[in-house]
PDB file of C-alpha atoms and ligand atoms in Angstrom:
ATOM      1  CA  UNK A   1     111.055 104.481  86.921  1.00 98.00           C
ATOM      2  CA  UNK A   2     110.597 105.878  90.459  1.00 98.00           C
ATOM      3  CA  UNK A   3     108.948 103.854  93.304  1.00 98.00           C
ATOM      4  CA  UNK A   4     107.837 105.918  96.854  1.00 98.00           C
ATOM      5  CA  UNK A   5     106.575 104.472  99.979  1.00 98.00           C
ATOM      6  CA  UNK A   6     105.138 106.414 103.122  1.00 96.00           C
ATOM      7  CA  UNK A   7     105.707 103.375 105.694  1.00 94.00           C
ATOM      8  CA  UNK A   8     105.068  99.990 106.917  1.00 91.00           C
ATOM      9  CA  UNK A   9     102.097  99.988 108.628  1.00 85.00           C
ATOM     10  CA  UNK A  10     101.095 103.846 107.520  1.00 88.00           C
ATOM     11  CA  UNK A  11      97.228 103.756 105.558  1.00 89.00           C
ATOM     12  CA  UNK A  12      97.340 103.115 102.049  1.00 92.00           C
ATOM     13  CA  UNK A  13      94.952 106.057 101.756  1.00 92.00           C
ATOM     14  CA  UNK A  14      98.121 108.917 101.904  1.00 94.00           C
ATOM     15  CA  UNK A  15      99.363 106.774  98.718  1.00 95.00           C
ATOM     16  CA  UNK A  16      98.469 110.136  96.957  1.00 97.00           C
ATOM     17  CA  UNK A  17     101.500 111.404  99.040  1.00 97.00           C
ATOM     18  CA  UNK A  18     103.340 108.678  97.368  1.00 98.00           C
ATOM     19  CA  UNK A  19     102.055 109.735  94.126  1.00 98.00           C
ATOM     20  CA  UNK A  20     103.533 113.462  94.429  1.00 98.00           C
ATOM     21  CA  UNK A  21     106.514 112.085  95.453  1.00 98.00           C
ATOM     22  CA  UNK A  22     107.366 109.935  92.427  1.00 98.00           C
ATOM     23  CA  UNK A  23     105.863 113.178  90.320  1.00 98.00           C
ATOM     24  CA  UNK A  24     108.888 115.359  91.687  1.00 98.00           C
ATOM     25  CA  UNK A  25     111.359 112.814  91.150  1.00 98.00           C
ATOM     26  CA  UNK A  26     110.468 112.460  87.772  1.00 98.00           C
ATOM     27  CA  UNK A  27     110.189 116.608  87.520  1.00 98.00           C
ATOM     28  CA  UNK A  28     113.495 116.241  89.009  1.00 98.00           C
ATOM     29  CA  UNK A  29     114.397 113.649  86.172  1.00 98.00           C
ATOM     30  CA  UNK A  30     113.214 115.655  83.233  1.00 97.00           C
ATOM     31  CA  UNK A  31     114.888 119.270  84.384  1.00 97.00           C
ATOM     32  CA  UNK A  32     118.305 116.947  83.875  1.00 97.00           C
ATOM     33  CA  UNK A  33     119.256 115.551  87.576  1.00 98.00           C
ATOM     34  CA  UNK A  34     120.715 112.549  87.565  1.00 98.00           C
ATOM     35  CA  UNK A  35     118.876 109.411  89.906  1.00 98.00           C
ATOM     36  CA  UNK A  36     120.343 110.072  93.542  1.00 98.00           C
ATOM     37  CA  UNK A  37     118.403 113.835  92.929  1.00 98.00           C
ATOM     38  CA  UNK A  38     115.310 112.377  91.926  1.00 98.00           C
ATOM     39  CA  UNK A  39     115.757 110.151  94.563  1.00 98.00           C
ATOM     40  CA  UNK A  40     116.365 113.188  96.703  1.00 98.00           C
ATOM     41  CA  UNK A  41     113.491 114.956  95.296  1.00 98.00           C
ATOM     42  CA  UNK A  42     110.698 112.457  96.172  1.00 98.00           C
ATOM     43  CA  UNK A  43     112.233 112.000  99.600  1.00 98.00           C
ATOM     44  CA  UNK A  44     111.839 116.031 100.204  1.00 98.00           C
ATOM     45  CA  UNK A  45     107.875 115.610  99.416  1.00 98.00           C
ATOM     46  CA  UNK A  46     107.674 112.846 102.028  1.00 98.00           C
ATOM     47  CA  UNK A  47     108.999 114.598 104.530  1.00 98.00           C
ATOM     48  CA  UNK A  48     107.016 118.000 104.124  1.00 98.00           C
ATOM     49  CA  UNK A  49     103.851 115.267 104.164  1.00 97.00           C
ATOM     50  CA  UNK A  50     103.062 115.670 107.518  1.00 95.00           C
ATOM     51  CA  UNK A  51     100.954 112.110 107.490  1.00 94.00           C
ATOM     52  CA  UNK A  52     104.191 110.368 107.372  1.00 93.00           C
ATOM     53  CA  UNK A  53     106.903 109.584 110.358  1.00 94.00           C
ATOM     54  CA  UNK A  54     109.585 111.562 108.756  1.00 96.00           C
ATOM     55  CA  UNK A  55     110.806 115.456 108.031  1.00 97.00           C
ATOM     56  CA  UNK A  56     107.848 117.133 109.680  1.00 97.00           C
ATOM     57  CA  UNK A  57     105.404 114.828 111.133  1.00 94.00           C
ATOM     58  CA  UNK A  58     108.142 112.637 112.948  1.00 95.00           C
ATOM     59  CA  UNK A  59     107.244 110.170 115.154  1.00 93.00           C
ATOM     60  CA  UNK A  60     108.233 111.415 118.851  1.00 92.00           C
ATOM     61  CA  UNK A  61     110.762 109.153 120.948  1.00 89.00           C
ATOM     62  CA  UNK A  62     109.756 108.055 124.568  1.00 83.00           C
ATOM     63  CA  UNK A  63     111.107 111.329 126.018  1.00 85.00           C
ATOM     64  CA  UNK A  64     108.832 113.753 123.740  1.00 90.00           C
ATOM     65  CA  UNK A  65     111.805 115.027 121.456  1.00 94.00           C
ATOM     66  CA  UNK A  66     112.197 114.441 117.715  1.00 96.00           C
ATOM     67  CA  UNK A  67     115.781 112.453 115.926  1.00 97.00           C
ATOM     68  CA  UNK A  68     115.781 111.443 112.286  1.00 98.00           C
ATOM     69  CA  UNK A  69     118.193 109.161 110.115  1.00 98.00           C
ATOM     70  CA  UNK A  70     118.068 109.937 106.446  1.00 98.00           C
ATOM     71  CA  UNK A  71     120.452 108.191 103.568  1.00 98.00           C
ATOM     72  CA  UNK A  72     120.852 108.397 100.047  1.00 98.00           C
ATOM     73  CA  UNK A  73     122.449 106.276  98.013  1.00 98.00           C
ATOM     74  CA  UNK A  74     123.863 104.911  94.349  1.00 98.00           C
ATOM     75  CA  UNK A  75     125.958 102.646  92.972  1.00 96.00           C
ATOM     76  CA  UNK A  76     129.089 104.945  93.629  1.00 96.00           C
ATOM     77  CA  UNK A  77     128.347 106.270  97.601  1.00 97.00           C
ATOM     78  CA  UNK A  78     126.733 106.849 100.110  1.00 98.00           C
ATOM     79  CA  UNK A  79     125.838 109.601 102.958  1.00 98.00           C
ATOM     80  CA  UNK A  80     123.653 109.507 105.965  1.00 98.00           C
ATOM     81  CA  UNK A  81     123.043 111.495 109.389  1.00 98.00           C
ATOM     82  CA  UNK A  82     121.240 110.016 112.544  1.00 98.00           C
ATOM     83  CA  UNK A  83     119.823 111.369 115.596  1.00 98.00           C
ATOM     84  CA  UNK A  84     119.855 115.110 113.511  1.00 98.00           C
ATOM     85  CA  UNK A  85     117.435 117.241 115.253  1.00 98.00           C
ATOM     86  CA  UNK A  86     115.152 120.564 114.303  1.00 98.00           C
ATOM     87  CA  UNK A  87     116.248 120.280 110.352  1.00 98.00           C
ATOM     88  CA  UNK A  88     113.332 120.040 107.836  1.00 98.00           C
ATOM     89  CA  UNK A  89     114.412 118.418 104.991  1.00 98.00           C
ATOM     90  CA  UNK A  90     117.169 115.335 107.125  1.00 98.00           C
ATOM     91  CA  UNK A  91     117.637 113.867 103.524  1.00 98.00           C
ATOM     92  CA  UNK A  92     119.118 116.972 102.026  1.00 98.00           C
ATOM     93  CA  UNK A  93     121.792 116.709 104.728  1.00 98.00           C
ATOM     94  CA  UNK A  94     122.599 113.020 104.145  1.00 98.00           C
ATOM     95  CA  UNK A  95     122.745 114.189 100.490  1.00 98.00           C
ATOM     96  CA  UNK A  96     125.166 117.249 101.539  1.00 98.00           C
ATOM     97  CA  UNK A  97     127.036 113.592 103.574  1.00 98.00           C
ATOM     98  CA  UNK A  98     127.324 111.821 100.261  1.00 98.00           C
ATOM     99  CA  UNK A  99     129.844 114.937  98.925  1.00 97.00           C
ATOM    100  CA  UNK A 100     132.138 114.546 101.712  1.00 97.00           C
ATOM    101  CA  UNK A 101     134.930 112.052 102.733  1.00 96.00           C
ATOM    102  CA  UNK A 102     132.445 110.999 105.501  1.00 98.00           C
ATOM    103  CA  UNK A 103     129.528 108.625 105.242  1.00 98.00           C
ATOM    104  CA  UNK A 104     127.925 108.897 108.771  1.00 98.00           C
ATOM    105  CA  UNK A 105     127.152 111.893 110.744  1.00 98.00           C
ATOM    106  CA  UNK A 106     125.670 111.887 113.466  1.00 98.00           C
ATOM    107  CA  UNK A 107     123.780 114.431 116.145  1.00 98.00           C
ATOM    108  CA  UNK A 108     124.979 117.649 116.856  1.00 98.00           C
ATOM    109  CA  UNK A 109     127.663 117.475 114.258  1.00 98.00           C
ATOM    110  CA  UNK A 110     124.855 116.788 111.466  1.00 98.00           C
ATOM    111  CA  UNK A 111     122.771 119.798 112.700  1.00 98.00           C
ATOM    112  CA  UNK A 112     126.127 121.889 112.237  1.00 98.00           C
ATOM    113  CA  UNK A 113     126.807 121.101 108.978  1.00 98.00           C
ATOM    114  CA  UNK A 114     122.948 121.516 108.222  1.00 98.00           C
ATOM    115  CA  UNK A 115     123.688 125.043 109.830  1.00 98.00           C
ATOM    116  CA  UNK A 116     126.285 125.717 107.679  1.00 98.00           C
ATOM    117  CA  UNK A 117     124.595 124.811 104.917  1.00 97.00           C
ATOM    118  CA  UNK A 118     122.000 127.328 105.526  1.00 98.00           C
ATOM    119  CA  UNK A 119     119.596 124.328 105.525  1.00 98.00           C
ATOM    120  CA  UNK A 120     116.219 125.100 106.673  1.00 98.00           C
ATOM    121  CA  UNK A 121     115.764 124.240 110.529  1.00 98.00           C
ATOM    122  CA  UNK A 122     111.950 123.518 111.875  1.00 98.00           C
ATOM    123  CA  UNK A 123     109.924 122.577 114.255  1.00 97.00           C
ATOM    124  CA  UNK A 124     108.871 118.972 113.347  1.00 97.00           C
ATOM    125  CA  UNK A 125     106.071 117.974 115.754  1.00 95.00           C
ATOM    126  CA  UNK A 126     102.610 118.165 114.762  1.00 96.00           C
ATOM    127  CA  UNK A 127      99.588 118.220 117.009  1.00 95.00           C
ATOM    128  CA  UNK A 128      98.947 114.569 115.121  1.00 91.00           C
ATOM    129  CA  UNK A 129     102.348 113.096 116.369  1.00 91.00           C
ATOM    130  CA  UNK A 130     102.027 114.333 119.593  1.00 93.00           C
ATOM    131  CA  UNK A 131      98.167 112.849 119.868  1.00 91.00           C
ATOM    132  CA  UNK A 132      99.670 109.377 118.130  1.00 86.00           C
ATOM    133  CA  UNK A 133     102.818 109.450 120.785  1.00 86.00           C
ATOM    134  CA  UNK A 134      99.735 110.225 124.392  1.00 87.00           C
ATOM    135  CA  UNK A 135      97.400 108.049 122.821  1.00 82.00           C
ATOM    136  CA  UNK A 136     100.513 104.819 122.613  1.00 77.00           C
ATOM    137  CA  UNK A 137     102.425 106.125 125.700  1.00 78.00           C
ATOM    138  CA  UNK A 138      98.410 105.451 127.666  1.00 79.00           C
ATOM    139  CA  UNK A 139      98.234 101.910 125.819  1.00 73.00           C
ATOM    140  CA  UNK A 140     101.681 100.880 127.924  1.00 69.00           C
ATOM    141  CA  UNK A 141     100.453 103.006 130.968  1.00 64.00           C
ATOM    142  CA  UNK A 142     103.166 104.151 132.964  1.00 59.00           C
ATOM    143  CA  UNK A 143     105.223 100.748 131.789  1.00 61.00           C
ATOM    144  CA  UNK A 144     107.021 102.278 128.820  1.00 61.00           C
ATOM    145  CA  UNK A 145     110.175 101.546 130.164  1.00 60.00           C
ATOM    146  CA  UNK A 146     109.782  98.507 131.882  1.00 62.00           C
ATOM    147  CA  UNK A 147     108.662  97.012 128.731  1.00 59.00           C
ATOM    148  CA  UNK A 148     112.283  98.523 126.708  1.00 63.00           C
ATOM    149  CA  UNK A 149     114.023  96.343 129.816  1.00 61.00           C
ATOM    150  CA  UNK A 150     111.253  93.802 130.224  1.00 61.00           C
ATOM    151  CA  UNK A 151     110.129  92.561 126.850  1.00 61.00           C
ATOM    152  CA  UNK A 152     112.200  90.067 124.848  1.00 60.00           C
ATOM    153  CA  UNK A 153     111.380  91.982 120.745  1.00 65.00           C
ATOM    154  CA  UNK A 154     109.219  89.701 120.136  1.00 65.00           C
ATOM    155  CA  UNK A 155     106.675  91.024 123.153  1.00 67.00           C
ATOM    156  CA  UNK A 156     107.832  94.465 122.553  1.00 67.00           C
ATOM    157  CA  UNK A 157     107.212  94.894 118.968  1.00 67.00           C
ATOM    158  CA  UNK A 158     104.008  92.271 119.399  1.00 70.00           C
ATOM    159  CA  UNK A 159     102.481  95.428 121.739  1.00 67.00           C
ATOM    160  CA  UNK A 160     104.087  98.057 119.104  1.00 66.00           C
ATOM    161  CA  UNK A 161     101.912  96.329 116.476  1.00 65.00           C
ATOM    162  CA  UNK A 162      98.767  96.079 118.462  1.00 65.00           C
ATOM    163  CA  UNK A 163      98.998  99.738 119.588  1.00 61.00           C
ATOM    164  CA  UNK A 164      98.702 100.797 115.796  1.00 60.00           C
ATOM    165  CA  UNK A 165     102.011  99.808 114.626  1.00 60.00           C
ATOM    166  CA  UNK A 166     105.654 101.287 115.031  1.00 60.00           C
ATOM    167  CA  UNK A 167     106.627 102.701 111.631  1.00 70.00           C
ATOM    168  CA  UNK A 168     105.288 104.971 109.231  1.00 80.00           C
ATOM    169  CA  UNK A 169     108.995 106.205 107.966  1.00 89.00           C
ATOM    170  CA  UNK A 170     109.411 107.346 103.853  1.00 97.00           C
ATOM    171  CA  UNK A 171     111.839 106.168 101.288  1.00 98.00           C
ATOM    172  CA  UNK A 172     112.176 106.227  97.143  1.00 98.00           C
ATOM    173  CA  UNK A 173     113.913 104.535  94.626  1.00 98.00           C
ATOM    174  CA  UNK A 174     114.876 105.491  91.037  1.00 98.00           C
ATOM    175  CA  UNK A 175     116.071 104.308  87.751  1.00 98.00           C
ATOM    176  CA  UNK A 176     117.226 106.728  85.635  1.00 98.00           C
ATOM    177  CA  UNK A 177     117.232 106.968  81.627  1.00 96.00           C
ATOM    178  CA  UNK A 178     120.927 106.536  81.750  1.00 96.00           C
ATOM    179  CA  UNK A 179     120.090 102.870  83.817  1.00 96.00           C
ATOM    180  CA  UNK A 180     121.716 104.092  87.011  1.00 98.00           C
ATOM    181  CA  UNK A 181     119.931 103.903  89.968  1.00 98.00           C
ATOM    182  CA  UNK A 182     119.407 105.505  93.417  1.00 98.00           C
ATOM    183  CA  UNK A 183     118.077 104.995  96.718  1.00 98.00           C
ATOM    184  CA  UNK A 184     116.767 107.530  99.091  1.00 98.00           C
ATOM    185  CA  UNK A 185     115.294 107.119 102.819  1.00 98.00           C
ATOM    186  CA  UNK A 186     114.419 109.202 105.676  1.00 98.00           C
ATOM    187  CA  UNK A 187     112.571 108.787 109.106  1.00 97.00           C
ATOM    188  CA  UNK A 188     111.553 109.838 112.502  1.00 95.00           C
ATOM    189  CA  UNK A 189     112.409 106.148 114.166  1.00 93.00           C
ATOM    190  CA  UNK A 190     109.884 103.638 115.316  1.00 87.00           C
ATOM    191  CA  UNK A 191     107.656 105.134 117.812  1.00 77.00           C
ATOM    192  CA  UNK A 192     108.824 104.260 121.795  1.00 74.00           C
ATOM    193  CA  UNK A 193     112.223 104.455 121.202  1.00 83.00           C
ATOM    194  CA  UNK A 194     114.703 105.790 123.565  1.00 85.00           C
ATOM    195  CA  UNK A 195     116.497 109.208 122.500  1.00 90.00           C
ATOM    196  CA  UNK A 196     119.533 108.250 121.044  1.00 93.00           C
ATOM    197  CA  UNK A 197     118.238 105.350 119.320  1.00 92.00           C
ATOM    198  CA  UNK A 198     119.074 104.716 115.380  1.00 96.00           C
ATOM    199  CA  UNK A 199     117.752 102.534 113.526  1.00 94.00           C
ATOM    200  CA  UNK A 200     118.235 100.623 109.744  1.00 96.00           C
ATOM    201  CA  UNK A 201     117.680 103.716 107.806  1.00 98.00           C
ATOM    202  CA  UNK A 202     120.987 105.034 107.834  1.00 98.00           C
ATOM    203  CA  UNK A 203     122.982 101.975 107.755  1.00 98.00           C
ATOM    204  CA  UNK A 204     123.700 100.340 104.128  1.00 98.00           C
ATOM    205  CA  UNK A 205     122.593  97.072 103.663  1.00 98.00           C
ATOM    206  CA  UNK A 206     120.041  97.343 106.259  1.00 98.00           C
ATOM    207  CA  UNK A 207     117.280 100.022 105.200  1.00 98.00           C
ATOM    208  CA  UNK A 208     118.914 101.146 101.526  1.00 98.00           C
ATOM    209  CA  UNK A 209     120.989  99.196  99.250  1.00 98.00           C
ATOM    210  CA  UNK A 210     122.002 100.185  95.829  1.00 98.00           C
ATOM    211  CA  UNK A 211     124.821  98.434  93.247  1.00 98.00           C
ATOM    212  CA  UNK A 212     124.569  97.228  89.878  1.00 97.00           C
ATOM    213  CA  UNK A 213     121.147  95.199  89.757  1.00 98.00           C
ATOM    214  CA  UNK A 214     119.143  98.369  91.646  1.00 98.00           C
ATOM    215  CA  UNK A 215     117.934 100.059  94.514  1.00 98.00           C
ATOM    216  CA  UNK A 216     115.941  98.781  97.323  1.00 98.00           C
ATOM    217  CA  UNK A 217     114.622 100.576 100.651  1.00 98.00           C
ATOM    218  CA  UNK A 218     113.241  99.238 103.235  1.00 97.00           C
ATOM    219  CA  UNK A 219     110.260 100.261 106.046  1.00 96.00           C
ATOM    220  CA  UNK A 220     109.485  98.928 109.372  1.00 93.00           C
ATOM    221  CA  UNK A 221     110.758  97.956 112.720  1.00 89.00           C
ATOM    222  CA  UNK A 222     114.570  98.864 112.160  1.00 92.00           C
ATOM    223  CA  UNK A 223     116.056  96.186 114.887  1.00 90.00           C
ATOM    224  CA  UNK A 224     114.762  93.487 112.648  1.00 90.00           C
ATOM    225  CA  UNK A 225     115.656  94.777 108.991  1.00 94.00           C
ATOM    226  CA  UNK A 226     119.052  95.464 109.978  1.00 94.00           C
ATOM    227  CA  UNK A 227     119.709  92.207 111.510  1.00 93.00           C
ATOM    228  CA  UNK A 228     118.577  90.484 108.285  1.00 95.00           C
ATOM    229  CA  UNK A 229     120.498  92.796 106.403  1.00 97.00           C
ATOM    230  CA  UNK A 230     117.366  93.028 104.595  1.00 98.00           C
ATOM    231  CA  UNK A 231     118.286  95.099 101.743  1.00 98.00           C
ATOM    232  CA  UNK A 232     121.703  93.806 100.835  1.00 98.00           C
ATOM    233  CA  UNK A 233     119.397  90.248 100.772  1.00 98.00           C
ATOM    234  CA  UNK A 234     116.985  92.075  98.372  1.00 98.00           C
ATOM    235  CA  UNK A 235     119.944  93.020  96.107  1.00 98.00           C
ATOM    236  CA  UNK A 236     121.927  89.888  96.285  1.00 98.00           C
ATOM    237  CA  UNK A 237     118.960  87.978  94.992  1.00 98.00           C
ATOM    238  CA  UNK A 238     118.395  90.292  92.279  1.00 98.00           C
ATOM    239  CA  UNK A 239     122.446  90.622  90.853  1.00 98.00           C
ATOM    240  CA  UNK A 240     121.455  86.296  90.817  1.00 98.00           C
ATOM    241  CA  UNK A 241     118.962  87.572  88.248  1.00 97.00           C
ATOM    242  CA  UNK A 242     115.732  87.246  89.998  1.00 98.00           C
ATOM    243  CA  UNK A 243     113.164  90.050  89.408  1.00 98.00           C
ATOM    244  CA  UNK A 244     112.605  92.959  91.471  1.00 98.00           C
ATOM    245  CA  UNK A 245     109.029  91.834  92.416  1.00 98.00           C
ATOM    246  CA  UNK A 246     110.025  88.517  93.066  1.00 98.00           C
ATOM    247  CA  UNK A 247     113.167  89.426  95.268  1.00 98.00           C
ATOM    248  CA  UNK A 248     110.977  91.651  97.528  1.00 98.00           C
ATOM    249  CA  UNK A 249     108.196  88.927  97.874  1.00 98.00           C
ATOM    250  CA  UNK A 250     110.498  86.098  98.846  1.00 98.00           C
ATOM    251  CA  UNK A 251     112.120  88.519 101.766  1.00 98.00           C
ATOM    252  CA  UNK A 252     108.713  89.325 103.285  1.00 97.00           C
ATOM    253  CA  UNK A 253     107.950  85.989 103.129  1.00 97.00           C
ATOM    254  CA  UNK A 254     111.092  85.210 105.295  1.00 96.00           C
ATOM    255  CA  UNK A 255     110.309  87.731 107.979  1.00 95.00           C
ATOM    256  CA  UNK A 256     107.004  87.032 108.218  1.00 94.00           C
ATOM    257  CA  UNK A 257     108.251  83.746 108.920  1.00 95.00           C
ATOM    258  CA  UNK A 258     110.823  84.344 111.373  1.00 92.00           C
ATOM    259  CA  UNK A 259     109.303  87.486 112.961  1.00 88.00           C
ATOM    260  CA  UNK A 260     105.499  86.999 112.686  1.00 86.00           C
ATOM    261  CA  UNK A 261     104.713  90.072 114.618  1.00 81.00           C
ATOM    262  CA  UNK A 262     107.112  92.576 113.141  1.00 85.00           C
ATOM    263  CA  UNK A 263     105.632  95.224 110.413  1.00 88.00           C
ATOM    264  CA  UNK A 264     108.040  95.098 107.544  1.00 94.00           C
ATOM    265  CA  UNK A 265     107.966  96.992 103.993  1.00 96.00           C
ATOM    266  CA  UNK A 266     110.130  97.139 101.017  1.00 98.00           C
ATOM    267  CA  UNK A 267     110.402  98.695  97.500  1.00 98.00           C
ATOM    268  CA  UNK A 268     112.833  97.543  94.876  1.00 98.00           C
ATOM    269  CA  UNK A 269     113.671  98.363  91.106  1.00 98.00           C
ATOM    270  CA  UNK A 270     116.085  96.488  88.912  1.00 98.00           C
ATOM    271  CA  UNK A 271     117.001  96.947  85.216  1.00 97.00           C
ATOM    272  CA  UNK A 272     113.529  95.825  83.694  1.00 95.00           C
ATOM    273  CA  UNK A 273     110.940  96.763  86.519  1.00 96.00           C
ATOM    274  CA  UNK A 274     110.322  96.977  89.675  1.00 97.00           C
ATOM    275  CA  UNK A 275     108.447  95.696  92.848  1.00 97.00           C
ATOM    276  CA  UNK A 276     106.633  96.370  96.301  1.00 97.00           C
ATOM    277  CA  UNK A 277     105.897  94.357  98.819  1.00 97.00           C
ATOM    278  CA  UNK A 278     104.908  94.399 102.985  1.00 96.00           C
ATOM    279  CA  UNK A 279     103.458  92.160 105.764  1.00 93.00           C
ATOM    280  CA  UNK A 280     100.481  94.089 106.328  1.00 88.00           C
ATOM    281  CA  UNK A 281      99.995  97.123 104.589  1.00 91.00           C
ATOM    282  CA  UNK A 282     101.772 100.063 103.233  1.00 94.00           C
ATOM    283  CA  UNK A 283     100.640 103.471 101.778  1.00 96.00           C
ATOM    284  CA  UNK A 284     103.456 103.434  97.986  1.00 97.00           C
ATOM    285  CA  UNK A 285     103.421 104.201  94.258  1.00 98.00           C
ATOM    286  CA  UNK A 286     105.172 103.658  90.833  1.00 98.00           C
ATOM    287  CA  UNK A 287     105.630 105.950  88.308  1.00 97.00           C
ATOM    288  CA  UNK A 288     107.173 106.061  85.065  1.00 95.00           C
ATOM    289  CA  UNK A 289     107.761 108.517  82.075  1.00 83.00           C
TER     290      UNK A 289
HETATM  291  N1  LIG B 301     112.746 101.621 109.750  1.00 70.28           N
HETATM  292  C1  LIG B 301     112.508 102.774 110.582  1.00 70.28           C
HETATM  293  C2  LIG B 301     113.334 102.649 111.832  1.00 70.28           C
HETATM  294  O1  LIG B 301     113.404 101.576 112.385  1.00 70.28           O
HETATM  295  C3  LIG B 301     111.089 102.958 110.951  1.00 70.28           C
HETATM  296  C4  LIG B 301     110.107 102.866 109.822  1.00 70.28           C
HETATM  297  O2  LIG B 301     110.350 102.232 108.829  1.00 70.28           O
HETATM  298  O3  LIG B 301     109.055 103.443 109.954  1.00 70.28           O
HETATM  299  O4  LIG B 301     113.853 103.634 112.282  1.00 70.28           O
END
C-alpha cells in the first residue's frame, strides 16, 4: 500500500499528482525495490510536479532564494539534507544520506555530495512560485520582517493562513509485500521563512517516523509539528494498537485544538491499512496492488 500527499493547505485538485506518485512507487514495487525506493520513487514525482512546494516548484524564502529538507526513512535508518540548494530531485540525496554513517547533512556539504553523485542540479523557481512569493510578500507590505520579530506564532502563522496558507510540501509512505515499511518527505519550507531556516521535514519524529507499526509523514507549518513531535505521537499510538486512520484523526484533532490557526496534514499506514487526515484541506491518494 502506498499513500502520497502534495501539502497541507495545497488544492485537492493536483490529487492526480498524488495519484502518479503512488503509481511509481508501486512501478517501483513491482520491478523488485524494496519500500524506502518506492518511497523514494513517489517522492521523485512530487518534486518534478511543479504545483507542489518541493523539488521544482519550491516555495521561495523571504530573501527570493530556494532551500529544501528531504528525508527518507524505515524501520532500520534514516538520511536527510536541509537547506540543499539548486539539486532537483533533494530526496535522492537524503536517500544517498541514508547509505552513509551520517544522518544529517546540511547546505553546502549536501550540494557536494549531490555533486559528486552526479545528481542532477536545477533551477527550481517557477514563474508560479515567484507570483505566489510577490503576491504574499504585498499582503505583509513592507512588514515581512517585523512580523518574524513582532508576531508571537500564533499571529504569524494566523496571517500565513489568511494569505493562502504556508505549506504545500510532498511526502509518501509505503508498505511493502514483505510488511516493511518506509517513509519519504521532501519540501521547499513554509513560505516567509528566513534563509537558513529548517523545518520538521528532516528531523525524525517530527515530519517522518517509521518503526515497527508503520510509517507516517507529516505536512504543514514545521515549528508546530516538530514541537508536538507529531509523528513519533502518530506512531506511538499505533505500536498501542490503534489504527492508522484513527491515530492520524486523534492528532489533528489535538492541534486543531491547541493551535487553531496552524495548517496541519498527515498520512499514516500500519500493518492492516492506512489513513489521511488534515485541518483544512490537502491534495493525497492511496493506492494498492
Ligand atoms: N512542513 C514543511 C516545513 O515546515 C512545510 C510543509 O509541510 O509544507 O518546512
Amino acid at each position: 500500500m502506498v499513500l502520497a500527499h502534495g501539502g497541507a493547505a495545497n488544492d485537492p485538485a493536483v490529487s492526480d499528482g498524488c495519484q502518479a506518485a503512488c503509481q511509481a512507487a508501486l512501478a517501483a514495487l513491482a520491478d523488485g525495490a524494496g519500500a524506502l525506493d518506492a518511497a523514494v520513487a513517489a517522492v521523485v514525482v512530487l518534486e518534478d510536479d511543479e504545483r507542489m512546494n518541493a523539488g521544482t516548484g519550491s516555495t521561495l524564502r523571504l530573501d527570493g532564494s530556494i532551500q529544501t529538507d528531504a528525508s527518507v526513512m524505515d524501520a532500520r535508518g534514516f538520511g536527510a539534507v536541509a537547506g540543499l540548494e539548486g539539486i532537483k530531485n533533494p530526496v535522492r540525496v537524503a536517500r544517498a544520506v541514508y547509505q552513509t554513517p551520517h544522518r544529517l547533512v546540511v547546505g553546502r556539504g549536501a550540494r557536494e555530495l549531490a555533486l559528486r553523485l552526479a545528481l542532477a542540479e536545477a533551477d527550481l523557481s517557477t514563474a508560479r512560485a515567484r507570483e505566489k512569493h510577490a503576491a504574499r510578500m504585498a499582503t505583509l507590505g513592507g512588514g515581512v520582517f517585523a512580523a518574524l520579530w513582532q508576531d508571537v506564532p500564533e499571529v504569524f502563522w494566523k496571517k500565513a493562513a489568511q494569505a493562502g496558507g504556508a505549506c504545500d510540501t510532498v511526502g509518501a509512505v509505503v508498505r511493502a509485500a514483505d510488511g516493511t515499511f518506509a517513509a519519504a518527505a521532501s519540501t521547499g519550507g513554509i513560505w516567509c521563512a528566513l534563509p537558513g531556516r529548517v523545518g520538521d521535514v528532516p528531523i525524525p519524529g517530527a515530519g517522518i517516523e517509521v518503526g515497527d507499526a508503520g510509517a507516517v509523514v507529516a505536512t504543514g507549518v514545521g515549528e508546530v509539528i516538530w514541537r508536538e513531535h507529531l509523528c513519533a505521537r502518530v506512531h506511538q499510538a499505533m505500536m498501542r494498537g490503534v489504527p492508522a486512520q484513527r491515530a492520524v484523526d486523534q492528532a489533528i484533532a489535538d492541534i486543531t485544538r491547541s493551535h487553531p490557526d496552524v495548517d496541519v496534514g498527515l498520512l499514516a499506514v500500519d500493518r492492516t491499512g492506512g489513513g489521511a487526515a488534515v485541518t483544512r484541506e490537502m491534495p493525497w491518494a492511496r493506492a494498492e496492488r
